[in-house]
Coordinates of C-alpha atoms in Angstrom, one line a residue:
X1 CA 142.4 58.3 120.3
X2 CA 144.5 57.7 117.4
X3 CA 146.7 54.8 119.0
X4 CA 143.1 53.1 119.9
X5 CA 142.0 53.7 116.4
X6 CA 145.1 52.3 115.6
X7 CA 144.6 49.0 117.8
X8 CA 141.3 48.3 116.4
X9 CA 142.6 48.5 112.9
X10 CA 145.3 46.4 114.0
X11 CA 142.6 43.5 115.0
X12 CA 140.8 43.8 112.1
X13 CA 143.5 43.6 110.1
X14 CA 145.1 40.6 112.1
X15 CA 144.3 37.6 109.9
X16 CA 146.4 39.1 106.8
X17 CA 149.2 39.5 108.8
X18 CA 150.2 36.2 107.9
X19 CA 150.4 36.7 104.2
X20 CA 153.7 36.0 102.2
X21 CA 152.7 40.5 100.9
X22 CA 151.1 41.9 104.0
X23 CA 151.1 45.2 103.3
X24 CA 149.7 45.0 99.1
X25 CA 146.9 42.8 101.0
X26 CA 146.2 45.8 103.7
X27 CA 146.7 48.5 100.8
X28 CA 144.2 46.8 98.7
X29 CA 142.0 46.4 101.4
X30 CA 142.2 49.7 102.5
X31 CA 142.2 51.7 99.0
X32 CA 139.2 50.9 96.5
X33 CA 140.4 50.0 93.0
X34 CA 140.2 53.2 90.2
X35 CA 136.9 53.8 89.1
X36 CA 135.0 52.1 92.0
X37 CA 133.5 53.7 95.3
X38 CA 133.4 51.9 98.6
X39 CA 129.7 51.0 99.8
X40 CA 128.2 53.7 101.8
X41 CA 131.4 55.9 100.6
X42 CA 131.1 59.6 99.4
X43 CA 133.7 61.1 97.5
X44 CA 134.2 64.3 94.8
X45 CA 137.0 65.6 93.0
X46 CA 138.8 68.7 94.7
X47 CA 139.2 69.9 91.2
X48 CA 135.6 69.7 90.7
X49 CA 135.2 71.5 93.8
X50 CA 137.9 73.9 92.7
X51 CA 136.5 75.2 89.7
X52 CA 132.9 75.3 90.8
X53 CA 134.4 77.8 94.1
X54 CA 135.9 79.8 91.3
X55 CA 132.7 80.3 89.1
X56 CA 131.0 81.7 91.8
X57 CA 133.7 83.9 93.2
X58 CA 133.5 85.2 89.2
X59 CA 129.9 85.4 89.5
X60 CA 129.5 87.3 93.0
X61 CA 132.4 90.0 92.0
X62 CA 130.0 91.0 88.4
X63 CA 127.1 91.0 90.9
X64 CA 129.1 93.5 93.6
X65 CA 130.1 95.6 90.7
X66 CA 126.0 96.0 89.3
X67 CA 125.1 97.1 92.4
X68 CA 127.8 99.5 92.6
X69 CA 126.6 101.0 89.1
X70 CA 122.9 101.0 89.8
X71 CA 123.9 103.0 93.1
X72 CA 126.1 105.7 91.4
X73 CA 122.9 105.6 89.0
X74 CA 120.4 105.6 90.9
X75 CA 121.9 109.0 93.1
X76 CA 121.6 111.0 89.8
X77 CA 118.1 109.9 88.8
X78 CA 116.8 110.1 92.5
X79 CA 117.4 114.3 92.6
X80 CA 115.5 114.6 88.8
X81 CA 112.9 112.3 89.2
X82 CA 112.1 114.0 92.5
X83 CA 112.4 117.6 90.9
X84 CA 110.0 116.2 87.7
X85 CA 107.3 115.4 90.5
X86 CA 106.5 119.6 90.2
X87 CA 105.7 119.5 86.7
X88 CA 102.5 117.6 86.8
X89 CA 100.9 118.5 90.0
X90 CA 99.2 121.8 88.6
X91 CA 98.2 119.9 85.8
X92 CA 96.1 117.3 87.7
X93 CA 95.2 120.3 90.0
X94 CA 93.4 122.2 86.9
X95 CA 92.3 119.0 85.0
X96 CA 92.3 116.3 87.4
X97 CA 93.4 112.7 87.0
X98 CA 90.2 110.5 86.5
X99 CA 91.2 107.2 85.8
X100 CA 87.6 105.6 85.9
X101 CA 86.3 107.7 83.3
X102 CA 84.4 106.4 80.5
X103 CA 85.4 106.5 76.6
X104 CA 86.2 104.9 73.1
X105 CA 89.1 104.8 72.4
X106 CA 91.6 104.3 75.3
X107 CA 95.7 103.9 74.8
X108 CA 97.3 102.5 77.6
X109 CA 101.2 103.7 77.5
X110 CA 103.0 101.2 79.4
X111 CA 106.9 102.3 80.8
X112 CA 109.2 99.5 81.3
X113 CA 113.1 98.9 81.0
X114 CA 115.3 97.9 78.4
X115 CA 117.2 95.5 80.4
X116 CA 116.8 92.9 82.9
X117 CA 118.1 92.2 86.4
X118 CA 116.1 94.2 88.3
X119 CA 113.2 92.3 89.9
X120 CA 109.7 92.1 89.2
X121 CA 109.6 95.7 88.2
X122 CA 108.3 95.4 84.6
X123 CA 106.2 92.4 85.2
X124 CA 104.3 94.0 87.3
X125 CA 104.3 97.0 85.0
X126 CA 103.1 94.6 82.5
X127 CA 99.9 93.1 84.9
X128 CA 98.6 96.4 85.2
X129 CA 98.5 97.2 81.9
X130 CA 97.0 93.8 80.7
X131 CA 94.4 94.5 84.2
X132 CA 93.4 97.8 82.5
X133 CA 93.1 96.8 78.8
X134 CA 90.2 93.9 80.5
X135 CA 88.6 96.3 82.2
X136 CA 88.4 99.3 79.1
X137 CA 87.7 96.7 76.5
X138 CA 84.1 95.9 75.3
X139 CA 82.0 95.8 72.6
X140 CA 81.3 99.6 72.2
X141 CA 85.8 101.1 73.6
X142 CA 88.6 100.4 71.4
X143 CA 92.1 99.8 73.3
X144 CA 95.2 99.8 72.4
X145 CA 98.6 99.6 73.8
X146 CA 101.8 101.9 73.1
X147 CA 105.2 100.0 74.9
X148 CA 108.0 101.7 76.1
X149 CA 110.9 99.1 76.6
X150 CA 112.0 96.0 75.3
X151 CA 110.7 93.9 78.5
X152 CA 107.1 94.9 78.6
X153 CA 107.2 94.6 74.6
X154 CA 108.7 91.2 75.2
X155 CA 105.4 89.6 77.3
X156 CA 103.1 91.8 75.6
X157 CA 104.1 90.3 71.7
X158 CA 103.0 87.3 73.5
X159 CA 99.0 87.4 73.7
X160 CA 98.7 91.1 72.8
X161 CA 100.5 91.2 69.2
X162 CA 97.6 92.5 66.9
X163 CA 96.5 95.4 69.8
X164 CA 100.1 96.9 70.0
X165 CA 99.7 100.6 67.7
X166 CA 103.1 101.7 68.7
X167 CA 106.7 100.5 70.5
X168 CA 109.7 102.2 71.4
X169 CA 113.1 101.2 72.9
X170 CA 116.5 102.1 74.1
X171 CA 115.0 105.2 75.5
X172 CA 118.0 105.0 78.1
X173 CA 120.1 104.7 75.9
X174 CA 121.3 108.7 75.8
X175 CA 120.9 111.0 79.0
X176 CA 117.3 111.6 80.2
X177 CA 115.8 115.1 79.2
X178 CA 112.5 116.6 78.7
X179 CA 113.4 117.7 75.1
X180 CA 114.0 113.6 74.1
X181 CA 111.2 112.7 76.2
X182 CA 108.7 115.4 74.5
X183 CA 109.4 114.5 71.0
X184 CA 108.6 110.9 72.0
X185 CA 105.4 112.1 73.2
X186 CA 104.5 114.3 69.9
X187 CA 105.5 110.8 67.8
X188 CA 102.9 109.1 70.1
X189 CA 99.8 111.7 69.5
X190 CA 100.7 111.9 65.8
X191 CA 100.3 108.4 65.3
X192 CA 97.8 107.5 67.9
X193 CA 93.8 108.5 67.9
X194 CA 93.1 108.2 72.0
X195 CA 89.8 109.5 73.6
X196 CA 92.1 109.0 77.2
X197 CA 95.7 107.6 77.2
X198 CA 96.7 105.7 80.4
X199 CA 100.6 105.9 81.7
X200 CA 101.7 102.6 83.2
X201 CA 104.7 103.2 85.4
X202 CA 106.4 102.4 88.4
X203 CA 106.8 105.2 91.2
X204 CA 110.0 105.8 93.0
X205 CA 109.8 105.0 97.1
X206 CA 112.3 104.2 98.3
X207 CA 115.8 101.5 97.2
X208 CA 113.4 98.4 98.1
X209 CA 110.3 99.4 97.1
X210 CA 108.3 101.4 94.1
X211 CA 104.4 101.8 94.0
X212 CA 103.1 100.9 90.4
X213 CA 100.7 104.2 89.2
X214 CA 98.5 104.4 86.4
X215 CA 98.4 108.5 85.3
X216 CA 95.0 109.4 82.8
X217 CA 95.2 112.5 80.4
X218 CA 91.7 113.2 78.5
X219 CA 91.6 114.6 75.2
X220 CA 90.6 118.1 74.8
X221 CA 87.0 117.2 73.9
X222 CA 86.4 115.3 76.7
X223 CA 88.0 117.5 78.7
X224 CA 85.6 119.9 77.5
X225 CA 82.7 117.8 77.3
X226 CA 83.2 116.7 81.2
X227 CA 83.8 120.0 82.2
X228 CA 80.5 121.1 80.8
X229 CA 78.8 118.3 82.0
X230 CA 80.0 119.3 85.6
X231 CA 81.5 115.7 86.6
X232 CA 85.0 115.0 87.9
X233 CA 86.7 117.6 86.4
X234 CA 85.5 120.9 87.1
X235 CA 84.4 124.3 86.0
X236 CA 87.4 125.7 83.5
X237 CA 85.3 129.0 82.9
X238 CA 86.0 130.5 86.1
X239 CA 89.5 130.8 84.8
X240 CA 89.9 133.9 82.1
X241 CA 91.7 133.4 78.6
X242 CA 94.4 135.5 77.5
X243 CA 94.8 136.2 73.9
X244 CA 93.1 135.4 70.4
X245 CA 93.0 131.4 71.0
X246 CA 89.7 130.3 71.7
X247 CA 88.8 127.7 74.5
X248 CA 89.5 124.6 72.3
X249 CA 93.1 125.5 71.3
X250 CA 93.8 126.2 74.8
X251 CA 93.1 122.8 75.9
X252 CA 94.6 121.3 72.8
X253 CA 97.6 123.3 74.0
X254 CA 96.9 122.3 78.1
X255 CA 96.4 118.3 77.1
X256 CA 100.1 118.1 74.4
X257 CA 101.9 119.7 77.9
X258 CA 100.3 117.4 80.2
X259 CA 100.6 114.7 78.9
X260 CA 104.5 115.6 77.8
X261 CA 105.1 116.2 81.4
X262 CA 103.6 113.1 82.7
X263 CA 105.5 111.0 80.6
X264 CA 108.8 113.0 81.5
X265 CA 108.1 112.5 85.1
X266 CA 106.8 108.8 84.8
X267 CA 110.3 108.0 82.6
X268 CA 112.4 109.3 85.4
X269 CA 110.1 107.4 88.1
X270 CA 110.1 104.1 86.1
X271 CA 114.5 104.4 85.7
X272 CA 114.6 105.3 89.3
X273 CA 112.7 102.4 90.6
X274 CA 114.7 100.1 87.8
X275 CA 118.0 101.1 89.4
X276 CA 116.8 100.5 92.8
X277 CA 115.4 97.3 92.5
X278 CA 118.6 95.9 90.5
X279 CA 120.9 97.2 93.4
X280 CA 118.6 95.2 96.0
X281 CA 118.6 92.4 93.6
X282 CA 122.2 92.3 93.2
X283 CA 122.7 92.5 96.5
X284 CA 120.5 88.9 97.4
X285 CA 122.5 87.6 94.4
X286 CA 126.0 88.6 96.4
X287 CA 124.5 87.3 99.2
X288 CA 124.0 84.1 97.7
X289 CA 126.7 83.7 96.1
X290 CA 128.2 84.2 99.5
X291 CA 126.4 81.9 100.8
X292 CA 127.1 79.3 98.2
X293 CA 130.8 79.9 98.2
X294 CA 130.7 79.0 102.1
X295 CA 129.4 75.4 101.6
X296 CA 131.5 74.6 98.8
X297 CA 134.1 75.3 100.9
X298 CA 132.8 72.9 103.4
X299 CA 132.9 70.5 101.0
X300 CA 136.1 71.2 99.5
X301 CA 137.8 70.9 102.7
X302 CA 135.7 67.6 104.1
X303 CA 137.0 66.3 100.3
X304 CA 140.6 67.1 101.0
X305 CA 140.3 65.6 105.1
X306 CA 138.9 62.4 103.7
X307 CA 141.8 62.1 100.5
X308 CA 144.6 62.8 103.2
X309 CA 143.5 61.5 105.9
X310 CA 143.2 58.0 104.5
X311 CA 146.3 57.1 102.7
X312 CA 148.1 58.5 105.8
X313 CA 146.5 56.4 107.9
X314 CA 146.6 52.9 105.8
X315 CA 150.5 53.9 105.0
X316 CA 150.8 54.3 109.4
X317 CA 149.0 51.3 109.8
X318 CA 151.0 49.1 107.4
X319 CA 154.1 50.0 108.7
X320 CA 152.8 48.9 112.1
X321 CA 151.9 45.9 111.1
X322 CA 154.8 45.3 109.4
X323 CA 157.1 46.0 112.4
X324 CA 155.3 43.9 114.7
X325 CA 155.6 40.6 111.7
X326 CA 159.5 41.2 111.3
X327 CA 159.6 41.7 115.3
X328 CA 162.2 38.6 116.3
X329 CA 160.1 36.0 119.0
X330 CA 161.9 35.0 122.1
X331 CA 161.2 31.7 123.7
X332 CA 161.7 30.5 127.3

């Protein structure tokens, strides 16, 4: 195949045989000047290539290592967050969780992440909470929002700047306890007036998914006033007192704990399902980054055929013609 590629060459090539400098004519016809491109001619730079190949190679090693970090981290959330599940569950046995319940003044605490990278996670925590802020808001309720993270603060500031009572951040910034979680719950009652507050956070499933869950705790007094009205919660006088405190300061008591341990347990939820949804999104990041490394090496070595290839072939083809022009002629 080469020899006949060569012989067509040779014929199209015949006519400059005959010039005093053969083989500048066939170079020059062969080789485009610098700066211009043949018509209908693709070409790139193999350093351009090159360094492109690299970046990415850069970019899916940072991506291999996140994944590897929000997998060591997400093992030792995983075991707590699943442990913290117990500390609510008789709570929301005794009081109930009544999320369509109506009142004034409504705080919705919304739990989101410091940092990025991981998904959809905190916009979603963010849609929810903007959902139930329309829905509790009217002429008669008062809602406000209390942020937990520098992402959800981020889109709320946006529209929601004047309803915002409280933010916090870096709250994963230290190691996850009940003791740093609880004194950020006693900031938010101190500085909050709430008839209901409403937790915002993302539930733990599994590595590649999390179920977003909105958690209510009541004040005492409307604990009080639905358990005497007989509606969702029920009766709390079949259930005997111990000790001087009188039925208010026992629910006073029963909401600060609740709502404490819902926060603890919604904290270690929303960090579990933060580290599992970076670890799958670094992963589709190393995968396309894999991907994209595979095609620039396609093209890389389609660039390097094509700039070998063809001054090979015009250097062959010349030296060819050459020999057959200083070839001596015999005559009969």
């Amino acid at each position: 195949m080469a020899m006949a590629a060569f012989r067509r060459e040779g014929r199209r090539f015949g006519p400059l045989v005959s010039s005093p400098r053969p083989i500048n004519a066939i170079r020059s016809t062969l080789a485009p000047a610098e700066g211009q491109v043949g018509l209908g001619v693709r070409s790139i730079s193999t350093q351009i290539v090159r360094n492109r190949m690299k970046s990415v190679k850069n970019i899916q090693k940072i991506t291999k290592a996140m994944k590897m970090v929000a997998a060591s981290k997400l093992r030792a959330i995983q075991v707590r967050a699943e442990n913290s599940r117990g500390l609510w569950q008789p709570f929301t046995a005794l009081l109930g969780d009544t999320p369509s319940v109506t009142v004034k003044k409504n705080v919705i605490v919304t739990i989101s992440s410091d940092k990025g990278l991981c998904g959809g996670i905190n916009s979603t925590s963010v849609k929810i909470s903007r959902a139930l802020f329309k829905i509790n808001s009217g002429p008669d309720t008062e809602c406000k929002y209390v942020v937990l993270g520098e992402k959800a603060k981020a889109q709320l500031v946006r529209d929601s700047k004047s309803h915002i009572e409280l933010t916090m951040t870096e709250l994963q910034k230290n190691f996850l306890n009940y003791t740093q979680v609880s004194v950020i719950a006693d900031d938010i009652l101190k500085n909050v007036e709430y008839d209901a507050l409403r937790i915002v956070f993302n539930k733990f499933q599994s590595v590649v998914s999390f179920l977003p869950t909105t958690a209510t705790v009541l004040s005492p007094e409307v604990v009080e006033r639905e358990s005497e009205a007989g509606g969702k919660i029920g009766s709390l006088d079949a259930y005997e007192i111990e000790g001087g405190e009188t039925k208010s300061e026992v629910l006073q008591n029963l909401a600060e704990f609740q709502f404490s341990c819902v926060m603890f347990n919604g904290v270690l939820e929303n960090a579990c399902s933060e580290q599992g949804a970076r670890m799958s999104a670094m992963d589709s990041s190393s995968r396309n980054a894999g991907d994209m490394l595979d095609r620039l090496t396609l093209t890389y070595n389609r660039s390097f055929f094509h700039l070998s290839l063809f001054p090979s072939l015009s250097l062959s083809l010349s030296l060819s013609i050459t020999h057959t022009q200083a070839k001596p002629h015999t005559q009969d």
